[in-house]
Coordinates of N, CA and C in Angstrom, one line a residue:
X1 N 18.2 -5.3 -22.4 CA 19.6 -5.2 -22.2 C 20.0 -5.8 -20.8
X2 N 19.3 -5.4 -19.8 CA 19.6 -5.8 -18.4 C 19.5 -7.3 -18.2
X3 N 18.7 -8.0 -19.0 CA 18.5 -9.4 -18.7 C 19.6 -10.2 -19.2
X4 N 20.5 -9.7 -20.1 CA 21.5 -10.5 -20.7 C 22.9 -10.2 -20.1
X5 N 23.0 -9.3 -19.2 CA 24.3 -8.9 -18.6 C 24.4 -9.3 -17.2
X6 N 25.6 -9.6 -16.7 CA 25.8 -9.9 -15.3 C 25.7 -8.7 -14.4
X7 N 25.3 -8.9 -13.2 CA 25.2 -7.7 -12.3 C 26.5 -7.0 -12.2
X8 N 26.6 -5.7 -12.2 CA 27.8 -5.0 -12.2 C 28.5 -4.8 -10.9
X9 N 27.8 -5.2 -9.8 CA 28.4 -5.1 -8.5 C 27.8 -6.2 -7.6
X10 N 28.6 -6.7 -6.7 CA 28.1 -7.7 -5.7 C 27.8 -9.0 -6.3
X11 N 27.9 -9.2 -7.6 CA 27.6 -10.5 -8.2 C 26.1 -10.9 -8.1
X12 N 25.9 -12.1 -8.5 CA 24.5 -12.7 -8.5 C 23.9 -12.9 -7.1
X13 N 24.7 -12.7 -6.1 CA 24.2 -13.0 -4.7 C 24.1 -11.7 -3.9
X14 N 24.2 -10.5 -4.6 CA 24.1 -9.2 -3.9 C 22.9 -9.1 -3.0
X15 N 21.8 -9.6 -3.5 CA 20.5 -9.4 -2.7 C 20.1 -10.7 -2.0
X16 N 20.9 -11.7 -2.0 CA 20.6 -12.9 -1.2 C 20.7 -12.6 0.3
X17 N 19.9 -13.2 1.2 CA 18.7 -14.0 0.9 C 17.4 -13.2 1.0
X18 N 17.4 -12.0 0.5 CA 16.2 -11.1 0.7 C 15.0 -11.6 0.0
X19 N 13.9 -11.4 0.7 CA 12.5 -11.6 0.1 C 12.0 -10.2 -0.2
X20 N 11.5 -10.0 -1.5 CA 11.0 -8.8 -1.9 C 9.6 -9.0 -2.5
X21 N 8.6 -8.5 -1.9 CA 7.2 -8.6 -2.4 C 6.9 -7.4 -3.2
X22 N 6.4 -7.5 -4.5 CA 6.2 -6.4 -5.4 C 4.7 -6.3 -5.7
X23 N 4.2 -5.1 -5.6 CA 2.9 -4.8 -6.1 C 3.0 -4.0 -7.4
X24 N 2.7 -4.5 -8.5 CA 2.9 -3.9 -9.8 C 4.3 -3.9 -10.3
X25 N 4.6 -3.1 -11.3 CA 6.0 -3.0 -11.8 C 6.7 -4.3 -12.1
X26 N 6.0 -5.2 -12.9 CA 6.5 -6.6 -13.0 C 7.8 -6.6 -13.8
X27 N 8.2 -5.6 -14.5 CA 9.4 -5.6 -15.3 C 10.7 -5.6 -14.5
X28 N 10.6 -5.4 -13.2 CA 11.7 -5.4 -12.3 C 11.9 -6.8 -11.6
X29 N 11.0 -7.7 -11.8 CA 11.1 -9.0 -11.2 C 12.3 -9.7 -11.6
X30 N 12.5 -9.9 -12.9 CA 13.7 -10.7 -13.4 C 15.0 -10.0 -13.1
X31 N 15.1 -8.7 -13.2 CA 16.4 -8.0 -12.9 C 16.8 -8.2 -11.4
X32 N 15.8 -8.2 -10.5 CA 16.1 -8.4 -9.1 C 16.4 -9.8 -8.8
X33 N 15.8 -10.7 -9.5 CA 16.1 -12.1 -9.3 C 17.6 -12.4 -9.7
X34 N 18.1 -11.7 -10.7 CA 19.4 -11.8 -11.2 C 20.4 -11.5 -10.0
X35 N 20.0 -10.7 -9.1 CA 20.9 -10.3 -8.0 C 20.7 -11.3 -6.8
X36 N 19.9 -12.3 -7.0 CA 19.7 -13.3 -5.9 C 18.5 -13.1 -5.0
X37 N 17.7 -12.1 -5.2 CA 16.5 -11.9 -4.4 C 15.5 -12.9 -4.7
X38 N 14.7 -13.3 -3.7 CA 13.5 -14.1 -3.9 C 12.3 -13.1 -4.1
X39 N 11.8 -13.0 -5.3 CA 10.8 -12.0 -5.6 C 9.4 -12.6 -5.9
X40 N 8.4 -11.9 -5.3 CA 7.0 -12.4 -5.5 C 6.2 -11.3 -5.9
X41 N 5.5 -11.4 -7.1 CA 4.7 -10.3 -7.7 C 3.3 -10.5 -7.3
X42 N 2.6 -9.4 -6.9 CA 1.2 -9.4 -6.4 C 0.4 -8.4 -7.2
X43 N -0.9 -8.7 -7.3 CA -1.7 -7.8 -8.2 C -2.1 -6.5 -7.5
X44 N -2.3 -6.6 -6.1 CA -2.9 -5.4 -5.4 C -2.5 -5.4 -4.0
X45 N -2.8 -4.4 -3.2 CA -2.4 -4.3 -1.8 C -3.1 -5.3 -1.0
X46 N -4.3 -5.7 -1.3 CA -5.0 -6.7 -0.4 C -4.3 -8.0 -0.5
X47 N -3.8 -8.4 -1.7 CA -3.0 -9.6 -1.9 C -1.7 -9.5 -1.1
X48 N -1.1 -8.3 -1.0 CA 0.1 -8.1 -0.3 C -0.2 -8.3 1.2
X49 N -1.3 -7.7 1.7 CA -1.6 -7.8 3.1 C -1.8 -9.3 3.5
X50 N -2.5 -10.1 2.7 CA -2.7 -11.5 3.0 C -1.4 -12.3 2.9
X51 N -0.5 -11.9 2.0 CA 0.7 -12.6 1.9 C 1.6 -12.4 3.1
X52 N 1.6 -11.1 3.6 CA 2.5 -10.7 4.7 C 1.9 -11.4 6.0
X53 N 0.6 -11.7 6.0 CA 0.1 -12.3 7.2 C 0.6 -13.7 7.4
X54 N 1.0 -14.4 6.3 CA 1.4 -15.7 6.3 C 2.9 -15.9 6.1
X55 N 3.5 -15.2 5.1 CA 4.9 -15.4 4.8 C 5.6 -14.0 4.9
X56 N 6.5 -13.8 5.8 CA 7.2 -12.6 6.0 C 8.1 -12.3 4.9
X57 N 8.4 -11.0 4.6 CA 9.4 -10.6 3.7 C 10.3 -9.5 4.3
X58 N 11.3 -9.1 3.5 CA 12.2 -8.0 4.0 C 11.8 -6.7 3.5
X59 N 11.4 -6.6 2.2 CA 11.2 -5.3 1.6 C 9.9 -5.5 0.7
X60 N 9.0 -4.5 0.8 CA 7.9 -4.4 -0.1 C 8.2 -3.2 -1.1
X61 N 7.9 -3.5 -2.4 CA 8.1 -2.5 -3.4 C 6.7 -2.3 -4.1
X62 N 6.3 -1.1 -4.0 CA 4.9 -0.8 -4.5 C 4.9 0.3 -5.5
X63 N 4.4 0.0 -6.7 CA 4.2 1.0 -7.7 C 2.9 1.7 -7.3
X64 N 2.9 3.0 -7.0 CA 1.7 3.7 -6.5 C 0.6 3.7 -7.5
X65 N 0.8 3.4 -8.8 CA -0.2 3.3 -9.7 C -1.2 2.1 -9.4
X66 N -0.6 1.1 -8.7 CA -1.4 -0.1 -8.3 C -1.9 0.0 -6.9
X67 N -1.7 1.1 -6.2 CA -2.1 1.3 -4.8 C -3.5 1.9 -4.8
X68 N -4.5 1.0 -4.6 CA -5.9 1.5 -4.7 C -6.3 2.2 -3.4
X69 N -5.6 2.0 -2.3 CA -5.9 2.7 -1.0 C -5.2 4.0 -0.9
X70 N -5.5 4.8 0.1 CA -4.8 6.0 0.4 C -3.4 5.7 0.7
X71 N -2.4 6.4 0.1 CA -1.0 6.2 0.4 C -0.7 6.3 1.8
X72 N -1.2 7.3 2.5 CA -0.9 7.4 4.0 C -1.4 6.2 4.8
X73 N -2.6 5.7 4.4 CA -3.2 4.6 5.1 C -2.4 3.3 4.9
X74 N -2.0 3.2 3.6 CA -1.1 2.0 3.3 C 0.2 2.0 4.0
X75 N 0.9 3.1 4.1 CA 2.1 3.2 4.7 C 2.0 3.1 6.3
X76 N 0.9 3.6 6.8 CA 0.7 3.5 8.2 C 0.5 2.0 8.6
X77 N -0.2 1.3 7.8 CA -0.4 -0.2 8.0 C 0.9 -0.9 7.9
X78 N 1.7 -0.6 6.9 CA 3.0 -1.4 6.7 C 4.0 -1.0 7.7
X79 N 4.0 0.2 8.2 CA 5.0 0.7 9.2 C 4.9 0.0 10.5
X80 N 3.8 -0.7 10.8 CA 3.6 -1.4 12.0 C 4.7 -2.5 12.1
X81 N 5.2 -2.9 11.0 CA 6.3 -4.0 10.9 C 7.6 -3.2 10.9
X82 N 8.2 -3.1 12.1 CA 9.4 -2.3 12.2 C 10.6 -2.8 11.4
X83 N 10.7 -4.0 11.0 CA 11.8 -4.6 10.3 C 11.5 -4.7 8.8
X84 N 10.4 -4.0 8.3 CA 10.1 -4.1 6.9 C 10.5 -2.8 6.2
X85 N 11.2 -3.0 5.1 CA 11.6 -1.9 4.3 C 10.5 -1.6 3.3
X86 N 10.2 -0.3 3.0 CA 9.2 0.1 2.1 C 9.7 1.0 1.0
X87 N 9.5 0.6 -0.2 CA 10.0 1.3 -1.4 C 8.8 1.6 -2.3
X88 N 8.7 2.9 -2.7 CA 7.6 3.3 -3.6 C 8.2 3.7 -4.9
X89 N 7.5 3.3 -6.0 CA 7.8 3.8 -7.3 C 6.7 4.8 -7.7
X90 N 7.1 6.0 -8.0 CA 6.1 7.0 -8.2 C 6.2 7.6 -9.6
X91 N 5.2 8.4 -10.0 CA 5.1 9.0 -11.3 C 6.1 10.2 -11.4
X92 N 7.0 10.0 -12.3 CA 8.1 11.0 -12.4 C 7.6 12.4 -12.9
X93 N 6.4 12.4 -13.5 CA 5.8 13.6 -13.9 C 5.1 14.4 -12.8
X94 N 5.2 13.9 -11.6 CA 4.7 14.6 -10.4 C 5.8 14.8 -9.4
X95 N 6.6 15.9 -9.6 CA 7.8 16.1 -8.8 C 7.5 16.0 -7.3
X96 N 6.3 16.3 -6.8 CA 6.0 16.3 -5.4 C 5.7 14.9 -4.9
X97 N 5.6 13.9 -5.8 CA 5.2 12.5 -5.4 C 6.3 11.9 -4.5
X98 N 7.6 12.2 -4.9 CA 8.7 11.6 -4.1 C 8.7 12.1 -2.7
X99 N 8.7 13.4 -2.6 CA 8.7 14.0 -1.2 C 7.4 13.6 -0.4
X100 N 6.3 13.5 -1.1 CA 5.1 13.1 -0.4 C 5.2 11.7 0.1
X101 N 5.8 10.8 -0.7 CA 6.0 9.4 -0.3 C 6.9 9.3 0.9
X102 N 8.0 10.1 0.9 CA 8.9 10.0 2.0 C 8.3 10.6 3.3
X103 N 7.6 11.7 3.2 CA 6.9 12.2 4.4 C 5.9 11.2 4.9
X104 N 5.3 10.5 4.0 CA 4.2 9.5 4.5 C 4.8 8.3 5.2
X105 N 6.1 8.1 5.0 CA 6.7 6.9 5.7 C 7.5 5.9 4.9
X106 N 7.6 6.2 3.6 CA 8.4 5.2 2.8 C 9.9 5.4 3.1
X107 N 10.7 4.3 3.0 CA 12.1 4.4 3.2 C 12.8 5.0 1.9
X108 N 12.3 4.6 0.8 CA 12.9 5.0 -0.5 C 11.7 5.4 -1.5
X109 N 11.9 6.4 -2.2 CA 10.9 6.8 -3.3 C 11.7 7.0 -4.6
X110 N 11.3 6.3 -5.6 CA 12.0 6.4 -6.9 C 11.0 6.6 -8.0
X111 N 11.5 7.0 -9.2 CA 10.7 7.1 -10.4 C 10.3 5.7 -10.8
X112 N 9.1 5.5 -11.4 CA 8.6 4.3 -11.9 C 9.5 3.8 -13.1
X113 N 10.3 4.6 -13.6 CA 11.2 4.3 -14.7 C 12.7 4.2 -14.3
X114 N 12.9 4.0 -13.0 CA 14.3 3.9 -12.5 C 15.0 2.7 -13.1
X115 N 16.2 2.8 -13.4 CA 17.0 1.7 -14.0 C 17.1 0.6 -12.9
X116 N 16.8 -0.7 -13.4 CA 16.8 -1.8 -12.5 C 18.1 -2.0 -11.7
X117 N 19.2 -1.7 -12.3 CA 20.5 -1.8 -11.5 C 20.6 -0.8 -10.4
X118 N 20.1 0.4 -10.6 CA 20.1 1.4 -9.6 C 19.1 1.0 -8.5
X119 N 17.9 0.5 -8.9 CA 17.0 0.0 -7.9 C 17.6 -1.1 -7.0
X120 N 18.3 -2.1 -7.6 CA 18.9 -3.1 -6.9 C 19.9 -2.6 -5.9
X121 N 20.7 -1.5 -6.3 CA 21.7 -0.9 -5.4 C 21.0 -0.2 -4.2
X122 N 19.9 0.4 -4.5 CA 19.1 1.1 -3.4 C 18.6 0.0 -2.4
X123 N 18.1 -1.1 -2.9 CA 17.5 -2.1 -2.1 C 18.7 -2.7 -1.2
X124 N 19.8 -2.9 -1.8 CA 21.0 -3.5 -1.1 C 21.4 -2.5 0.1
X125 N 21.4 -1.2 -0.2 CA 21.7 -0.2 0.8 C 20.6 -0.2 1.9
X126 N 19.3 -0.3 1.5 CA 18.3 -0.3 2.5 C 18.4 -1.5 3.4
X127 N 18.6 -2.7 2.9 CA 18.7 -3.9 3.7 C 19.7 -3.8 4.8
X128 N 20.8 -3.1 4.5 CA 21.9 -2.9 5.5 C 21.4 -2.1 6.7
X129 N 20.4 -1.3 6.5 CA 19.9 -0.4 7.6 C 18.8 -1.0 8.4
X130 N 18.2 -2.1 7.9 CA 17.1 -2.7 8.6 C 17.5 -3.6 9.7
X131 N 16.7 -3.6 10.8 CA 17.1 -4.4 12.0 C 16.8 -5.9 11.7
X132 N 17.5 -6.8 12.5 CA 17.2 -8.2 12.5 C 17.7 -8.9 11.3
X133 N 17.5 -10.2 11.3 CA 17.9 -11.1 10.3 C 16.9 -11.1 9.1
X134 N 17.4 -11.4 7.9 CA 16.4 -11.6 6.8 C 15.4 -12.6 7.1
X135 N 14.2 -12.5 6.5 CA 13.1 -13.4 6.7 C 13.4 -14.8 6.5
X136 N 14.2 -15.2 5.5 CA 14.5 -16.6 5.2 C 15.4 -17.1 6.3
X137 N 16.3 -16.3 6.8 CA 17.2 -16.8 7.9 C 16.4 -17.0 9.2
X138 N 15.4 -16.1 9.5 CA 14.6 -16.3 10.6 C 13.8 -17.6 10.5
X139 N 13.2 -17.9 9.3 CA 12.5 -19.1 9.2 C 13.4 -20.4 9.3
X140 N 14.6 -20.3 8.8 CA 15.5 -21.4 8.9 C 15.8 -21.7 10.3
X141 N 16.0 -20.7 11.1 CA 16.3 -20.8 12.5 C 15.1 -21.4 13.2
X142 N 13.9 -21.0 12.8 CA 12.7 -21.5 13.5 C 12.5 -23.0 13.1
X143 N 12.8 -23.4 11.9 CA 12.7 -24.7 11.4 C 13.7 -25.7 12.1
X144 N 14.8 -25.1 12.5 CA 15.9 -25.9 13.1 C 15.5 -26.1 14.6
X145 N 14.7 -25.3 15.2 CA 14.3 -25.5 16.6 C 13.2 -26.6 16.7
X146 N 13.1 -27.1 17.9 CA 12.1 -28.1 18.1 C 10.7 -27.6 17.8
X147 N 9.8 -28.5 17.3 CA 8.5 -28.1 16.9 C 7.7 -27.7 18.2
X148 N 6.7 -26.8 18.0 CA 5.9 -26.3 19.1 C 5.2 -27.4 19.9
X149 N 5.9 -27.8 21.0 CA 5.3 -28.7 21.9 C 5.0 -30.1 21.2
X150 N 5.7 -30.4 20.1 CA 5.5 -31.6 19.4 C 4.5 -31.4 18.3
X151 N 3.9 -30.2 18.1 CA 3.0 -30.0 17.0 C 3.8 -29.4 15.9
X152 N 3.5 -29.8 14.6 CA 4.3 -29.2 13.5 C 3.4 -29.3 12.2
X153 N 3.6 -28.3 11.4 CA 3.0 -28.2 10.1 C 4.0 -28.8 9.1
X154 N 3.6 -29.7 8.2 CA 4.5 -30.3 7.2 C 3.8 -30.3 5.9
X155 N 4.6 -30.7 4.9 CA 4.1 -30.7 3.5 C 3.6 -29.3 3.1
X156 N 4.4 -28.3 3.3 CA 4.0 -26.9 3.0 C 2.7 -26.5 3.7
X157 N 2.5 -27.0 4.9 CA 1.4 -26.6 5.7 C 0.1 -27.4 5.5
X158 N 0.2 -28.4 4.6 CA -1.1 -29.2 4.3 C -1.3 -30.3 5.3
X159 N -0.3 -30.7 6.1 CA -0.4 -31.8 7.0 C -0.1 -31.2 8.4
X160 N -0.8 -31.7 9.4 CA -0.6 -31.3 10.8 C -0.1 -32.6 11.5
X161 N 1.1 -32.5 12.1 CA 1.7 -33.6 12.9 C 1.5 -33.3 14.3
X162 N 0.8 -34.2 15.1 CA 0.6 -34.1 16.5 C 1.7 -34.7 17.3
X163 N 1.7 -34.4 18.6 CA 2.7 -35.1 19.5 C 2.6 -36.6 19.5
X164 N 1.5 -37.1 19.2 CA 1.3 -38.6 19.1 C 1.9 -39.1 17.8
X165 N 2.5 -38.2 17.0 CA 3.1 -38.6 15.7 C 2.1 -39.0 14.6
X166 N 0.8 -38.8 14.9 CA -0.2 -39.0 13.9 C -0.3 -37.7 13.0
X167 N -0.6 -37.9 11.8 CA -0.7 -36.8 10.8 C -2.1 -36.6 10.3
X168 N -2.5 -35.4 10.3 CA -3.9 -35.1 9.8 C -3.8 -34.2 8.6
X169 N -4.4 -34.6 7.5 CA -4.5 -33.7 6.3 C -5.4 -32.6 6.5
X170 N -5.0 -31.4 6.1 CA -5.8 -30.2 6.4 C -6.6 -29.7 5.1
X171 N -7.7 -29.0 5.3 CA -8.4 -28.3 4.3 C -7.6 -27.0 4.0
X172 N -8.0 -26.4 2.9 CA -7.4 -25.1 2.6 C -7.6 -24.0 3.7
X173 N -8.8 -24.0 4.2 CA -9.1 -23.0 5.3 C -8.3 -23.3 6.6
X174 N -8.3 -24.6 6.9 CA -7.6 -25.0 8.1 C -6.1 -24.7 8.0
X175 N -5.5 -25.0 6.8 CA -4.1 -24.7 6.5 C -3.8 -23.2 6.7
X176 N -4.6 -22.4 6.1 CA -4.4 -20.9 6.3 C -4.5 -20.5 7.7
X177 N -5.5 -21.0 8.4 CA -5.6 -20.6 9.8 C -4.4 -21.1 10.7
X178 N -4.0 -22.3 10.5 CA -2.9 -22.8 11.4 C -1.6 -22.2 11.0
X179 N -1.4 -22.0 9.7 CA -0.1 -21.4 9.3 C 0.1 -20.0 10.0
X180 N -1.0 -19.3 10.1 CA -0.9 -18.0 10.7 C -0.7 -18.1 12.2
X181 N -1.4 -18.9 12.8 CA -1.3 -19.1 14.3 C 0.0 -19.7 14.7
X182 N 0.5 -20.7 13.9 CA 1.8 -21.3 14.3 C 2.9 -20.4 14.0
X183 N 2.8 -19.4 13.1 CA 3.9 -18.5 12.8 C 3.9 -17.4 13.8
X184 N 3.0 -17.3 14.7 CA 3.0 -16.3 15.8 C 2.7 -17.0 17.1
X185 N 3.7 -17.9 17.5 CA 3.4 -18.8 18.7 C 3.3 -18.2 20.0
X186 N 3.7 -16.9 20.2 CA 3.7 -16.3 21.5 C 2.7 -15.1 21.5
X187 N 1.9 -15.0 20.4 CA 1.0 -13.8 20.3 C -0.4 -14.3 20.0
X188 N -1.3 -13.4 20.3 CA -2.7 -13.6 19.9 C -2.9 -13.0 18.5
X189 N -3.4 -13.9 17.6 CA -3.6 -13.5 16.3 C -5.0 -12.9 16.1
X190 N -5.1 -11.6 15.7 CA -6.3 -10.9 15.7 C -7.3 -11.6 14.7
X191 N -8.6 -11.5 15.0 CA -9.6 -12.0 14.0 C -9.5 -11.4 12.7
X192 N -9.1 -10.1 12.6 CA -9.0 -9.4 11.3 C -7.9 -10.0 10.5
X193 N -6.8 -10.4 11.1 CA -5.7 -11.0 10.4 C -6.1 -12.4 9.9
X194 N -6.9 -13.1 10.7 CA -7.3 -14.5 10.3 C -8.3 -14.4 9.1
X195 N -9.2 -13.4 9.2 CA -10.2 -13.2 8.2 C -9.5 -12.9 6.8
X196 N -8.4 -12.1 6.9 CA -7.7 -11.6 5.7 C -7.1 -12.8 5.0
X197 N -6.7 -13.9 5.7 CA -6.1 -15.0 5.0 C -7.2 -16.1 4.6
X198 N -8.4 -15.9 5.1 CA -9.4 -16.9 4.8 C -10.4 -16.5 3.6
X199 N -10.3 -15.2 3.2 CA -11.3 -14.8 2.2 C -10.7 -13.6 1.4
X200 N -11.2 -13.5 0.2 CA -10.8 -12.3 -0.7 C -11.8 -11.2 -0.4
X201 N -12.8 -11.4 0.3 CA -13.8 -10.4 0.5 C -14.1 -10.3 2.1
X202 N -13.2 -9.7 2.8 CA -13.3 -9.7 4.3 C -14.5 -8.9 4.7
X203 N -15.0 -7.9 3.9 CA -16.2 -7.2 4.3 C -17.5 -8.0 4.3
X204 N -17.5 -9.1 3.6 CA -18.6 -10.0 3.5 C -18.5 -11.2 4.4
X205 N -17.4 -11.3 5.2 CA -17.1 -12.5 5.9 C -17.7 -12.5 7.3
X206 N -18.5 -13.5 7.7 CA -19.1 -13.6 9.0 C -18.0 -14.1 10.0
X207 N -17.6 -13.3 11.0 CA -16.6 -13.8 11.9 C -16.9 -15.1 12.6
X208 N -18.2 -15.4 12.8 CA -18.6 -16.6 13.4 C -18.1 -17.9 12.7
X209 N -17.8 -17.7 11.4 CA -17.3 -18.8 10.6 C -16.0 -19.3 11.1
X210 N -15.2 -18.4 11.7 CA -13.9 -18.8 12.3 C -14.2 -19.7 13.5
X211 N -15.2 -19.4 14.3 CA -15.5 -20.2 15.5 C -15.9 -21.6 15.0
X212 N -16.7 -21.7 13.9 CA -17.1 -23.0 13.4 C -15.9 -23.7 12.8
X213 N -15.0 -23.0 12.2 CA -13.8 -23.7 11.6 C -13.0 -24.3 12.8
X214 N -12.8 -23.5 13.8 CA -11.9 -24.0 14.9 C -12.6 -25.2 15.6
X215 N -13.9 -25.1 15.8 CA -14.7 -26.2 16.5 C -14.5 -27.5 15.7
X216 N -14.7 -27.4 14.4 CA -14.6 -28.6 13.6 C -13.2 -29.1 13.5
X217 N -12.2 -28.2 13.5 CA -10.8 -28.6 13.4 C -10.4 -29.3 14.7
X218 N -10.8 -28.7 15.9 CA -10.5 -29.4 17.1 C -11.1 -30.8 17.2
X219 N -12.3 -31.0 16.7 CA -12.9 -32.3 16.7 C -12.2 -33.3 15.8
X220 N -11.8 -32.8 14.6 CA -11.0 -33.6 13.7 C -9.7 -34.0 14.2
X221 N -9.0 -33.1 14.9 CA -7.7 -33.3 15.4 C -7.8 -34.4 16.6
X222 N -8.8 -34.2 17.4 CA -9.0 -35.1 18.5 C -9.3 -36.5 18.0
X223 N -10.1 -36.6 17.0 CA -10.5 -37.9 16.5 C -9.4 -38.6 15.7
X224 N -8.6 -37.8 15.0 CA -7.6 -38.3 14.1 C -6.2 -38.5 14.7
X225 N -5.9 -37.8 15.9 CA -4.6 -37.9 16.4 C -4.6 -38.3 17.9
X226 N -5.8 -38.3 18.5 CA -6.0 -38.5 20.0 C -5.3 -37.5 20.8
X227 N -5.1 -36.3 20.2 CA -4.5 -35.1 20.9 C -5.4 -33.9 20.9
X228 N -5.3 -33.1 21.9 CA -6.1 -31.9 21.9 C -5.4 -30.7 21.3
X229 N -6.0 -30.1 20.3 CA -5.3 -29.0 19.6 C -5.1 -27.8 20.6
X230 N -3.9 -27.3 20.7 CA -3.6 -26.3 21.7 C -3.9 -24.9 21.2
X231 N -5.1 -24.6 20.7 CA -5.6 -23.3 20.2 C -6.6 -22.8 21.2
X232 N -6.4 -21.6 21.7 CA -7.3 -20.9 22.6 C -7.9 -19.7 22.0
X233 N -9.2 -19.6 22.2 CA -9.9 -18.3 21.8 C -9.7 -17.3 22.8
X234 N -9.3 -16.1 22.4 CA -9.1 -15.0 23.3 C -10.3 -14.0 23.1
X235 N -11.2 -13.9 24.0 CA -12.5 -13.2 23.8 C -12.2 -11.8 23.4
X236 N -12.9 -11.4 22.3 CA -12.8 -10.1 21.7 C -11.6 -9.8 21.0
X237 N -10.7 -10.7 20.9 CA -9.4 -10.5 20.3 C -9.0 -11.4 19.1
X238 N -9.0 -12.7 19.4 CA -8.6 -13.6 18.3 C -8.3 -15.0 18.9
X239 N -7.2 -15.6 18.4 CA -6.8 -16.9 18.8 C -5.3 -17.0 19.0
X240 N -4.9 -17.9 19.9 CA -3.4 -18.0 20.1 C -3.1 -19.5 20.4
X241 N -1.8 -19.8 20.1 CA -1.3 -21.2 20.4 C -0.9 -21.2 21.9
X242 N -1.4 -22.2 22.6 CA -1.2 -22.3 24.0 C -0.5 -23.7 24.3
X243 N 0.8 -23.6 24.6 CA 1.6 -24.8 24.8 C 2.1 -24.9 26.3

């Protein structure tokens, strides 16, 4: 029924330009898209963490049935992003689940069977209380600004353009590494965050592989563009862009 009717409030742009990443509960994807949100469905929390490391969003919506980690640990991790809204969908047969989720740090807790239109209204209300500009607006502002010292990622991150105007095609691992570092131009990106975007099994990943990746990438950039890649290793911490 919901898929064939127009949104009853705010029109089809009520949730524009919000990005909403969803873990589980796929039947709300299309209803939220009807309100103008950019919605991305993920299978589990690890996929969510990897996605957030590369592409920011405004609100995460998690069906707790798909949350394989401790709820408290999950919310503690997500709450580190002060401008991120957190919505939980909980089992309505457990009355304490809603209060438990709110005490743990969620902004909103609703039943897993909440009407999609009510959910959209709740998300609209939550966004008005969040600080800062929506993620898409932030990225548009960043794209409009001059590239980092003449360095830029193009073709959805698959090409690296150097100040010499030479372009280097990147491997999948190089792309993931540079997208994360370039998206945090004034910060040191922790090795743990880099590992999370390079592998689906971080517990089996040898951190020295990042050193090898960076070494080879520097050599390729120097050879292909005649420029020195401005990436610096911060001992015991990670890597950062140095311009």
